[in-house]
Amino acid sequence: MPQIVFERQAPASALIHSALADSVNRPFWGDDVAARRRAFPQFQGRADTALAIVGGGFLGLWTAILAKERDPARSVVLLEAQRVGWAASGRNGGFCEASLTHGEENGHKRWPEEMTELEALGLRNLDEIEATIQRYGIDCDFERTGVLVVAVEPYQDEQLRGEGYMSAAEIRAELNSPTFLSGFWEKDSTAMIHPGKLVLELARVASELGVQIYEQSAVTRLQSSGRQVTLHTAQGQLNAARVVLATNAFPSLLKRYSWHTIPVYDYVLMTEPLTPEQLASIGWQHRQGIADMANQFHYYRITRDNRILFGGYDAVYNFGGKVSDQHDDRPESFERLASHFFTTFPQLAGLRFSHRWGGAIDTSTRFCAFFALARGGKVAYAAGFTGLGVGATRFAGNVLLDKLDGLDTERTRLRMVREIPPPFPPEPLAYVAVQATRWSLNRADHNHGKRNLMLRTMDALGLGFDS
């Protein structure tokens, strides 16, 4: 059986252990903005608001800003259980993609009749993110450099051949790796951002627009009564006419959606800054994001200060679907990533990693977000972004506000927006199914991309699990 590139000629274990030796187990993005972080108070007592938002990540913050832009007089309160950007919004790779469907292939498979419109809406959403960044002077290292999609196996090279195809020589002229066989450059569909900076800047803008933000204010339950919903926290009660739930990978406050997402852990490494000589050895003058074509894929990008973020491959589901700090540090995943890193860039042997971290992705069975109303239309909910939420959360914020306001828009008319995907099975079936799927995806990567009966059946049923 042929072996994928990342399992050939593995770097020496001494090189890997040395590179990881001084790394800290926490997100680089948070450390990089620690000095400029603003602390928000804890919610206490009783209050009333027109709109309550639960969750202080990208979805919650974008929704808050959009709500105030639509109606500056509307009172908006945002409640965050930890601190803004603590979870996935502060742990991702910083790929702000136009896609609303987790890629063209997934969208065409599920909503072929809507893909032209979905692609246009996704690009418009990315354009509007860029315009918002400019309008409010948001400092988040925004670079609309696109993504290089690279083939690292012969069967992937065959899939790429066509318009936009770049040969090995052409792709390595952009980024010099001996693992690249070919690729293509999606130039306008993706921007690179600094997640930590974007979170803090969105919180700043929301506050300046009049949104009240509270941290360390976990919502424990929702109580509906008449025309309002009461949100209970440890220290208070917030009465709201409308509620947006933006908790993503964390357990839903709506029991009916408790198995519509599962938390899948992704792992990331960040290097120290490259020297000019190291940077010259790999090129990367156009600073694109990179993604390979395997089922168990890698993503990587370069930061403003010339560090390399390298993540992906492992997608770990833990029995019971618990989100826990103890899952953030997984030595075997970090060692595997380090090995793959030096296979990709052997000329960078000796480079060290400053940070390593993990985080939970809210995975749905359709690979992209879904949208729902509950409690008589007073509560709106979106989840299931499956790792592509940096840009899509803004689109989702508009969808949720449309739904809460009872608006008939081009967004709410989409079948993609109206449909709810099937849930995952409960335990122990969820764990068994995910492990079997991971095994099958790994086998496909090692066998010319050929999908076995299990994967073909899941494809036919419109179900999925993504690395």
Short mmCIF file of C-alpha atoms in Angstrom, two decimals:
data_model
loop_
_atom_site.label_atom_id
_atom_site.label_comp_id
_atom_site.label_asym_id
_atom_site.label_seq_id
_atom_site.Cartn_x
_atom_site.Cartn_y
_atom_site.Cartn_z
CA MET A 1 0.00 0.00 0.00
CA PRO A 2 1.49 3.41 -0.92
CA GLN A 3 2.26 5.71 1.97
CA ILE A 4 1.36 9.38 2.06
CA VAL A 5 4.22 11.84 1.98
CA PHE A 6 3.95 12.75 5.66
CA GLU A 7 4.70 9.18 6.73
CA ARG A 8 7.84 8.78 4.60
CA GLN A 9 11.30 9.78 5.78
CA ALA A 10 10.08 10.96 9.18
CA PRO A 11 12.42 13.41 10.93
CA ALA A 12 14.53 12.13 13.82
CA SER A 13 12.73 12.07 17.17
CA ALA A 14 15.53 14.14 18.73
CA LEU A 15 14.78 16.96 16.28
CA ILE A 16 11.07 16.84 17.14
CA HIS A 17 11.57 16.75 20.91
CA SER A 18 14.08 19.59 20.78
CA ALA A 19 11.74 21.73 18.71
CA LEU A 20 8.88 21.22 21.17
CA ALA A 21 10.92 21.37 24.38
CA ASP A 22 10.33 25.01 25.29
CA SER A 23 6.82 25.43 23.83
CA VAL A 24 4.00 26.54 26.12
CA ASN A 25 0.57 24.92 26.06
CA ARG A 26 -1.66 27.90 25.33
CA PRO A 27 -2.76 29.81 22.22
CA PHE A 28 -0.18 32.17 20.79
CA TRP A 29 -2.87 34.63 19.78
CA GLY A 30 -3.90 35.31 23.38
CA ASP A 31 -0.33 35.77 24.58
CA ASP A 32 0.31 38.18 21.71
CA VAL A 33 -2.55 40.51 22.77
CA ALA A 34 -2.36 40.05 26.55
CA ALA A 35 -1.14 43.61 27.13
CA ARG A 36 -4.06 45.17 25.26
CA ARG A 37 -6.85 42.95 26.63
CA ARG A 38 -9.70 44.78 28.34
CA ALA A 39 -11.51 43.07 31.19
CA PHE A 40 -15.31 43.25 31.20
CA PRO A 41 -17.38 43.05 34.40
CA GLN A 42 -19.38 40.08 35.64
CA PHE A 43 -23.14 40.28 35.17
CA GLN A 44 -24.94 40.72 38.48
CA GLY A 45 -28.47 41.53 39.58
CA ARG A 46 -31.49 41.89 37.32
CA ALA A 47 -31.82 43.70 34.02
CA ASP A 48 -33.93 43.87 30.88
CA THR A 49 -32.78 44.03 27.27
CA ALA A 50 -34.20 43.80 23.77
CA LEU A 51 -31.54 41.30 22.66
CA ALA A 52 -29.40 38.97 24.76
CA ILE A 53 -26.47 37.12 23.21
CA VAL A 54 -24.88 34.10 24.88
CA GLY A 55 -21.25 33.64 23.84
CA GLY A 56 -18.40 36.09 23.31
CA GLY A 57 -16.70 34.59 20.28
CA PHE A 58 -16.92 35.64 16.65
CA LEU A 59 -20.59 34.65 16.28
CA GLY A 60 -21.72 36.52 19.37
CA LEU A 61 -19.64 39.62 18.67
CA TRP A 62 -20.57 39.86 14.99
CA THR A 63 -24.25 39.43 15.89
CA ALA A 64 -24.00 42.18 18.49
CA ILE A 65 -22.38 44.61 16.04
CA LEU A 66 -24.84 43.82 13.26
CA ALA A 67 -27.79 44.23 15.64
CA LYS A 68 -26.63 47.72 16.63
CA GLU A 69 -25.88 48.68 13.04
CA ARG A 70 -29.41 47.66 12.05
CA ASP A 71 -31.03 49.44 14.98
CA PRO A 72 -28.75 51.68 17.10
CA ALA A 73 -31.54 52.16 19.65
CA ARG A 74 -31.88 48.44 20.33
CA SER A 75 -30.44 47.42 23.70
CA VAL A 76 -28.01 44.51 23.40
CA VAL A 77 -26.37 42.55 26.23
CA LEU A 78 -23.70 39.89 25.60
CA LEU A 79 -22.90 37.29 28.26
CA GLU A 80 -19.64 35.29 28.05
CA ALA A 81 -18.86 32.38 30.38
CA GLN A 82 -15.08 32.92 30.36
CA ARG A 83 -13.60 35.89 28.52
CA VAL A 84 -14.23 37.08 24.99
CA GLY A 85 -12.43 34.93 22.45
CA TRP A 86 -11.43 32.30 25.00
CA ALA A 87 -12.66 29.30 23.02
CA ALA A 88 -12.53 28.54 19.28
CA SER A 89 -12.42 32.19 18.23
CA GLY A 90 -9.07 32.60 19.96
CA ARG A 91 -7.62 29.23 18.97
CA ASN A 92 -8.13 28.93 15.22
CA GLY A 93 -5.62 29.35 12.41
CA GLY A 94 -6.88 32.73 11.27
CA PHE A 95 -8.23 31.64 7.87
CA CYS A 96 -11.15 33.95 7.09
CA GLU A 97 -12.77 32.16 4.16
CA ALA A 98 -15.62 33.18 1.89
CA SER A 99 -17.13 29.69 1.82
CA LEU A 100 -20.39 29.25 3.73
CA THR A 101 -20.61 25.53 2.91
CA HIS A 102 -17.21 24.22 4.03
CA GLY A 103 -15.93 24.22 0.49
CA GLU A 104 -17.33 24.00 -3.00
CA GLU A 105 -17.56 20.20 -3.13
CA ASN A 106 -19.63 19.95 0.06
CA GLY A 107 -21.96 22.71 -1.11
CA HIS A 108 -22.49 21.22 -4.58
CA LYS A 109 -23.26 17.84 -3.04
CA ARG A 110 -25.92 19.22 -0.70
CA TRP A 111 -27.41 22.31 -2.38
CA PRO A 112 -26.43 22.21 -6.05
CA GLU A 113 -29.26 24.49 -7.13
CA GLU A 114 -28.15 27.18 -4.65
CA MET A 115 -24.38 27.10 -5.07
CA THR A 116 -24.14 30.10 -7.41
CA GLU A 117 -26.06 32.18 -4.88
CA LEU A 118 -24.22 30.72 -1.88
CA GLU A 119 -20.84 31.47 -3.42
CA ALA A 120 -21.93 35.04 -4.23
CA LEU A 121 -23.24 35.56 -0.70
CA GLY A 122 -20.01 34.17 0.75
CA LEU A 123 -17.83 36.51 -1.29
CA ARG A 124 -20.09 39.44 -0.41
CA ASN A 125 -19.80 38.51 3.27
CA LEU A 126 -15.99 38.50 3.01
CA ASP A 127 -16.08 41.85 1.21
CA GLU A 128 -18.29 43.24 3.99
CA ILE A 129 -15.90 41.93 6.65
CA GLU A 130 -13.07 43.76 4.90
CA ALA A 131 -15.20 46.91 4.64
CA THR A 132 -16.10 46.71 8.34
CA ILE A 133 -12.44 46.37 9.26
CA GLN A 134 -11.67 49.50 7.28
CA ARG A 135 -14.70 51.45 8.55
CA TYR A 136 -13.94 50.92 12.23
CA GLY A 137 -10.14 50.95 11.97
CA ILE A 138 -9.91 47.35 13.19
CA ASP A 139 -6.29 46.27 13.67
CA CYS A 140 -6.26 42.50 13.04
CA ASP A 141 -3.42 41.91 10.51
CA PHE A 142 -5.96 41.43 7.69
CA GLU A 143 -4.25 40.17 4.52
CA ARG A 144 -6.43 39.01 1.62
CA THR A 145 -3.77 36.73 0.17
CA GLY A 146 -5.88 33.68 -0.70
CA VAL A 147 -5.04 30.01 -0.24
CA LEU A 148 -2.66 27.65 -2.00
CA VAL A 149 -4.28 24.22 -2.23
CA VAL A 150 -1.47 21.70 -2.64
CA ALA A 151 -1.28 18.09 -3.77
CA VAL A 152 1.08 15.87 -1.78
CA GLU A 153 0.09 12.54 -3.40
CA PRO A 154 -0.13 11.54 -7.09
CA TYR A 155 -3.89 10.92 -6.94
CA GLN A 156 -4.37 14.46 -5.60
CA ASP A 157 -2.28 15.83 -8.46
CA GLU A 158 -4.59 14.07 -10.91
CA GLN A 159 -7.62 15.68 -9.25
CA LEU A 160 -6.12 19.14 -9.59
CA ARG A 161 -5.36 19.08 -13.29
CA GLY A 162 -7.41 21.67 -15.12
CA GLU A 163 -7.85 25.44 -15.11
CA GLY A 164 -5.51 27.16 -12.67
CA TYR A 165 -3.24 24.14 -12.30
CA MET A 166 0.24 24.92 -11.02
CA SER A 167 3.06 22.44 -11.59
CA ALA A 168 5.50 21.34 -8.91
CA ALA A 169 7.99 23.98 -10.06
CA GLU A 170 5.33 26.71 -10.07
CA ILE A 171 3.89 25.83 -6.67
CA ARG A 172 7.35 25.51 -5.10
CA ALA A 173 8.24 28.95 -6.48
CA GLU A 174 5.47 30.26 -4.21
CA LEU A 175 6.40 28.10 -1.21
CA ASN A 176 9.36 25.76 -1.37
CA SER A 177 8.50 22.32 -0.03
CA PRO A 178 9.69 19.00 -1.48
CA THR A 179 6.30 17.49 -0.58
CA PHE A 180 4.37 19.67 -3.07
CA LEU A 181 3.55 17.90 -6.33
CA SER A 182 1.24 20.61 -7.70
CA GLY A 183 -1.47 23.01 -6.60
CA PHE A 184 -3.64 25.97 -7.40
CA TRP A 185 -4.06 29.42 -5.90
CA GLU A 186 -7.52 30.57 -4.81
CA LYS A 187 -6.64 34.24 -4.82
CA ASP A 188 -9.72 36.14 -3.65
CA SER A 189 -11.65 33.77 -1.44
CA THR A 190 -9.63 33.90 1.78
CA ALA A 191 -7.97 36.44 4.03
CA MET A 192 -5.50 35.82 6.84
CA ILE A 193 -6.27 37.48 10.17
CA HIS A 194 -4.93 37.51 13.73
CA PRO A 195 -7.80 35.92 15.70
CA GLY A 196 -6.76 37.38 19.04
CA LYS A 197 -6.64 40.90 17.65
CA LEU A 198 -9.92 40.50 15.76
CA VAL A 199 -11.78 39.32 18.86
CA LEU A 200 -10.57 42.24 20.95
CA GLU A 201 -11.30 44.72 18.20
CA LEU A 202 -14.81 43.38 17.63
CA ALA A 203 -15.42 43.68 21.37
CA ARG A 204 -14.15 47.27 21.22
CA VAL A 205 -16.42 48.16 18.33
CA ALA A 206 -19.42 46.47 19.94
CA SER A 207 -18.83 48.41 23.18
CA GLU A 208 -18.49 51.69 21.30
CA LEU A 209 -21.81 50.98 19.57
CA GLY A 210 -23.46 50.53 22.97
CA VAL A 211 -23.39 46.77 23.50
CA GLN A 212 -23.00 45.79 27.16
CA ILE A 213 -20.48 42.96 27.46
CA TYR A 214 -20.09 40.81 30.55
CA GLU A 215 -17.43 38.15 31.16
CA GLN A 216 -17.31 35.30 33.71
CA SER A 217 -21.10 35.21 33.34
CA ALA A 218 -22.09 31.70 32.27
CA VAL A 219 -25.76 31.23 31.46
CA THR A 220 -27.02 28.13 33.26
CA ARG A 221 -30.55 27.93 31.88
CA LEU A 222 -33.24 29.67 29.85
CA GLN A 223 -36.76 30.21 31.17
CA SER A 224 -39.55 31.30 28.81
CA SER A 225 -42.50 33.29 30.12
CA GLY A 226 -44.93 35.10 27.88
CA ARG A 227 -43.11 37.40 25.50
CA GLN A 228 -39.73 37.21 27.18
CA VAL A 229 -36.96 34.78 28.00
CA THR A 230 -35.06 34.91 31.30
CA LEU A 231 -31.38 34.00 31.23
CA HIS A 232 -30.11 32.75 34.58
CA THR A 233 -26.48 33.19 35.67
CA ALA A 234 -24.82 32.49 39.00
CA GLN A 235 -25.14 36.13 40.00
CA GLY A 236 -28.22 37.42 38.22
CA GLN A 237 -31.14 37.24 35.83
CA LEU A 238 -31.44 38.91 32.45
CA ASN A 239 -34.87 39.32 30.86
CA ALA A 240 -34.75 39.54 27.07
CA ALA A 241 -37.31 39.93 24.31
CA ARG A 242 -35.04 37.99 21.95
CA VAL A 243 -32.03 35.71 22.50
CA VAL A 244 -29.16 34.54 20.28
CA LEU A 245 -27.26 31.44 21.39
CA ALA A 246 -23.67 31.49 20.14
CA THR A 247 -22.12 28.73 22.23
CA ASN A 248 -20.99 26.53 19.30
CA ALA A 249 -18.98 23.54 20.62
CA PHE A 250 -20.30 23.89 24.17
CA PRO A 251 -23.46 22.08 25.31
CA SER A 252 -26.56 23.71 23.92
CA LEU A 253 -29.01 25.42 26.25
CA LEU A 254 -31.66 23.92 23.97
CA LYS A 255 -31.90 20.22 24.76
CA ARG A 256 -33.38 19.36 21.38
CA TYR A 257 -30.06 20.25 19.70
CA SER A 258 -27.76 18.50 22.19
CA TRP A 259 -26.56 15.95 19.60
CA HIS A 260 -26.62 18.16 16.50
CA THR A 261 -22.96 18.98 17.10
CA ILE A 262 -20.07 17.16 18.71
CA PRO A 263 -16.80 18.73 19.93
CA VAL A 264 -13.85 17.52 17.86
CA TYR A 265 -10.40 18.59 19.02
CA ASP A 266 -7.93 20.16 16.61
CA TYR A 267 -4.24 20.78 17.40
CA VAL A 268 -1.87 23.54 16.36
CA LEU A 269 1.81 24.49 16.59
CA MET A 270 3.32 27.98 16.28
CA THR A 271 7.00 28.48 15.55
CA GLU A 272 9.32 31.17 16.77
CA PRO A 273 9.85 33.97 14.20
CA LEU A 274 11.88 32.89 11.18
CA THR A 275 15.20 34.57 10.51
CA PRO A 276 15.64 36.30 7.13
CA GLU A 277 17.74 33.34 6.00
CA GLN A 278 15.10 30.80 7.04
CA LEU A 279 12.39 32.80 5.32
CA ALA A 280 14.45 33.05 2.14
CA SER A 281 14.84 29.26 2.13
CA ILE A 282 11.07 28.72 1.79
CA GLY A 283 9.99 31.84 -0.13
CA TRP A 284 6.33 32.56 0.68
CA GLN A 285 6.54 36.11 -0.63
CA HIS A 286 2.78 36.31 -1.25
CA ARG A 287 1.94 35.04 2.26
CA GLN A 288 -0.94 32.77 1.26
CA GLY A 289 -2.65 30.32 3.53
CA ILE A 290 -1.85 26.69 2.69
CA ALA A 291 -4.04 23.57 2.78
CA ASP A 292 -3.30 20.11 1.43
CA MET A 293 -5.91 17.88 -0.16
CA ALA A 294 -5.95 14.87 2.15
CA ASN A 295 -8.98 13.88 4.22
CA GLN A 296 -6.72 14.30 7.23
CA PHE A 297 -5.41 17.60 6.00
CA HIS A 298 -2.93 20.18 7.25
CA TYR A 299 -3.38 23.93 7.19
CA TYR A 300 -0.62 26.47 7.70
CA ARG A 301 0.03 30.16 7.36
CA ILE A 302 2.61 32.82 8.12
CA THR A 303 2.01 35.59 10.64
CA ARG A 304 2.85 39.27 10.54
CA ASP A 305 6.08 38.64 12.49
CA ASN A 306 7.01 35.66 10.25
CA ARG A 307 6.06 32.79 12.51
CA ILE A 308 4.53 29.69 10.93
CA LEU A 309 1.31 28.26 12.29
CA PHE A 310 0.97 24.56 11.42
CA GLY A 311 -2.16 22.63 12.37
CA GLY A 312 -4.71 20.00 11.48
CA TYR A 313 -4.41 16.29 10.60
CA ASP A 314 -5.63 14.83 13.89
CA ALA A 315 -9.32 15.33 14.63
CA VAL A 316 -9.98 13.83 18.04
CA TYR A 317 -13.38 13.06 19.50
CA ASN A 318 -13.36 12.08 23.15
CA PHE A 319 -15.94 9.67 24.52
CA GLY A 320 -18.95 11.49 25.93
CA GLY A 321 -18.37 14.65 23.94
CA LYS A 322 -17.01 16.63 26.85
CA VAL A 323 -15.30 19.99 26.32
CA SER A 324 -12.48 20.07 28.85
CA ASP A 325 -9.17 21.88 29.38
CA GLN A 326 -7.48 18.50 29.82
CA HIS A 327 -7.98 17.80 26.09
CA ASP A 328 -5.99 20.90 25.06
CA ASP A 329 -2.62 19.22 25.61
CA ARG A 330 -2.12 16.02 23.58
CA PRO A 331 1.60 15.21 23.23
CA GLU A 332 1.15 12.56 20.53
CA SER A 333 -0.69 15.04 18.29
CA PHE A 334 1.93 17.75 18.77
CA GLU A 335 4.77 15.31 18.06
CA ARG A 336 2.99 14.12 14.92
CA LEU A 337 2.48 17.70 13.76
CA ALA A 338 6.13 18.54 14.42
CA SER A 339 7.20 15.51 12.40
CA HIS A 340 4.95 16.55 9.52
CA PHE A 341 6.23 20.13 9.76
CA PHE A 342 9.86 19.15 9.28
CA THR A 343 8.87 16.73 6.51
CA THR A 344 7.21 19.67 4.79
CA PHE A 345 10.10 22.06 5.44
CA PRO A 346 13.29 20.04 5.99
CA GLN A 347 15.33 23.18 5.37
CA LEU A 348 13.96 24.58 8.66
CA ALA A 349 15.50 21.87 10.85
CA GLY A 350 16.50 23.51 14.11
CA LEU A 351 13.52 25.90 14.19
CA ARG A 352 11.68 25.73 17.50
CA PHE A 353 8.03 25.97 18.44
CA SER A 354 7.01 28.66 20.92
CA HIS A 355 3.37 27.57 21.42
CA ARG A 356 1.25 24.46 21.12
CA TRP A 357 -2.47 24.26 21.78
CA GLY A 358 -5.72 22.47 21.11
CA GLY A 359 -9.34 23.47 20.93
CA ALA A 360 -12.80 22.10 20.26
CA ILE A 361 -14.50 22.48 16.88
CA ASP A 362 -18.31 22.35 16.74
CA THR A 363 -18.76 19.65 14.11
CA SER A 364 -22.09 18.97 12.41
CA THR A 365 -23.10 16.07 10.20
CA ARG A 366 -23.27 18.35 7.17
CA PHE A 367 -19.84 20.00 7.76
CA CYS A 368 -21.21 23.56 7.97
CA ALA A 369 -23.42 25.69 10.15
CA PHE A 370 -27.14 25.25 10.63
CA PHE A 371 -29.68 27.75 11.94
CA ALA A 372 -32.72 27.30 14.15
CA LEU A 373 -35.48 29.09 16.04
CA ALA A 374 -36.93 27.93 19.36
CA ARG A 375 -39.17 29.06 22.20
CA GLY A 376 -41.86 30.44 19.92
CA GLY A 377 -39.40 32.32 17.75
CA LYS A 378 -37.83 34.20 20.66
CA VAL A 379 -34.53 32.26 20.62
CA ALA A 380 -32.24 31.87 17.59
CA TYR A 381 -29.34 29.48 17.38
CA ALA A 382 -26.47 28.67 15.01
CA ALA A 383 -23.79 26.02 15.38
CA GLY A 384 -21.86 23.37 13.49
CA PHE A 385 -19.33 25.57 11.65
CA THR A 386 -16.91 22.60 11.58
CA GLY A 387 -13.74 24.68 11.60
CA LEU A 388 -14.76 27.27 8.99
CA GLY A 389 -16.43 29.84 11.22
CA VAL A 390 -14.06 32.80 11.15
CA GLY A 391 -15.87 34.35 8.20
CA ALA A 392 -19.13 32.38 8.19
CA THR A 393 -20.06 33.54 11.70
CA ARG A 394 -20.77 37.03 10.36
CA PHE A 395 -23.13 35.62 7.75
CA ALA A 396 -24.73 33.53 10.51
CA GLY A 397 -25.24 36.64 12.64
CA ASN A 398 -27.25 38.21 9.82
CA VAL A 399 -29.29 35.02 9.39
CA LEU A 400 -30.16 34.87 13.10
CA LEU A 401 -31.19 38.52 13.21
CA ASP A 402 -33.32 38.04 10.08
CA LYS A 403 -35.03 35.08 11.73
CA LEU A 404 -35.64 36.83 15.05
CA ASP A 405 -37.11 39.85 13.26
CA GLY A 406 -39.32 37.62 11.10
CA LEU A 407 -37.79 38.94 7.88
CA ASP A 408 -38.11 37.30 4.48
CA THR A 409 -34.64 37.78 2.94
CA GLU A 410 -32.40 36.17 0.38
CA ARG A 411 -30.65 34.50 3.32
CA THR A 412 -33.73 33.05 5.03
CA ARG A 413 -35.12 31.71 1.74
CA LEU A 414 -32.06 29.47 1.22
CA ARG A 415 -32.66 25.75 1.58
CA MET A 416 -29.24 25.64 3.26
CA VAL A 417 -30.61 27.97 5.95
CA ARG A 418 -34.01 26.31 6.28
CA GLU A 419 -32.77 22.73 6.66
CA ILE A 420 -31.61 21.19 9.95
CA PRO A 421 -29.06 18.37 9.57
CA PRO A 422 -29.58 15.03 11.30
CA PRO A 423 -27.98 14.70 14.74
CA PHE A 424 -25.14 12.43 15.69
CA PRO A 425 -26.19 9.25 17.49
CA PRO A 426 -25.93 9.20 21.30
CA GLU A 427 -23.13 7.39 23.12
CA PRO A 428 -21.68 4.86 22.78
CA LEU A 429 -22.70 4.88 19.12
CA ALA A 430 -21.26 8.37 18.53
CA TYR A 431 -17.80 7.35 19.68
CA VAL A 432 -17.82 4.11 17.71
CA ALA A 433 -19.07 5.86 14.55
CA VAL A 434 -16.50 8.66 14.74
CA GLN A 435 -13.60 6.28 15.32
CA ALA A 436 -14.71 4.08 12.42
CA THR A 437 -14.99 7.15 10.20
CA ARG A 438 -11.55 8.39 11.18
CA TRP A 439 -10.09 4.98 10.39
CA SER A 440 -11.82 4.96 7.02
CA LEU A 441 -10.61 8.47 6.14
CA ASN A 442 -7.05 7.53 7.07
CA ARG A 443 -7.32 4.39 4.95
CA ALA A 444 -8.57 6.47 1.98
CA ASP A 445 -5.58 8.81 2.32
CA HIS A 446 -3.30 5.77 2.13
CA ASN A 447 -5.12 4.16 -0.80
CA HIS A 448 -5.18 6.69 -3.65
CA GLY A 449 -8.15 8.50 -2.06
CA LYS A 450 -10.49 5.55 -2.59
CA ARG A 451 -13.42 5.67 -0.18
CA ASN A 452 -14.60 2.43 1.38
CA LEU A 453 -18.18 1.23 1.71
CA MET A 454 -18.72 3.07 4.98
CA LEU A 455 -17.65 6.42 3.56
CA ARG A 456 -19.62 5.90 0.36
CA THR A 457 -22.72 5.09 2.41
CA MET A 458 -22.26 8.21 4.53
CA ASP A 459 -21.80 10.28 1.37
CA ALA A 460 -25.05 8.90 -0.03
CA LEU A 461 -26.88 9.75 3.22
CA GLY A 462 -25.43 13.25 3.36
CA LEU A 463 -23.62 12.55 6.62
CA GLY A 464 -20.04 13.35 7.44
CA PHE A 465 -17.16 13.85 9.78
CA ASP A 466 -14.24 16.06 8.85
CA SER A 467 -10.67 16.38 10.02
#
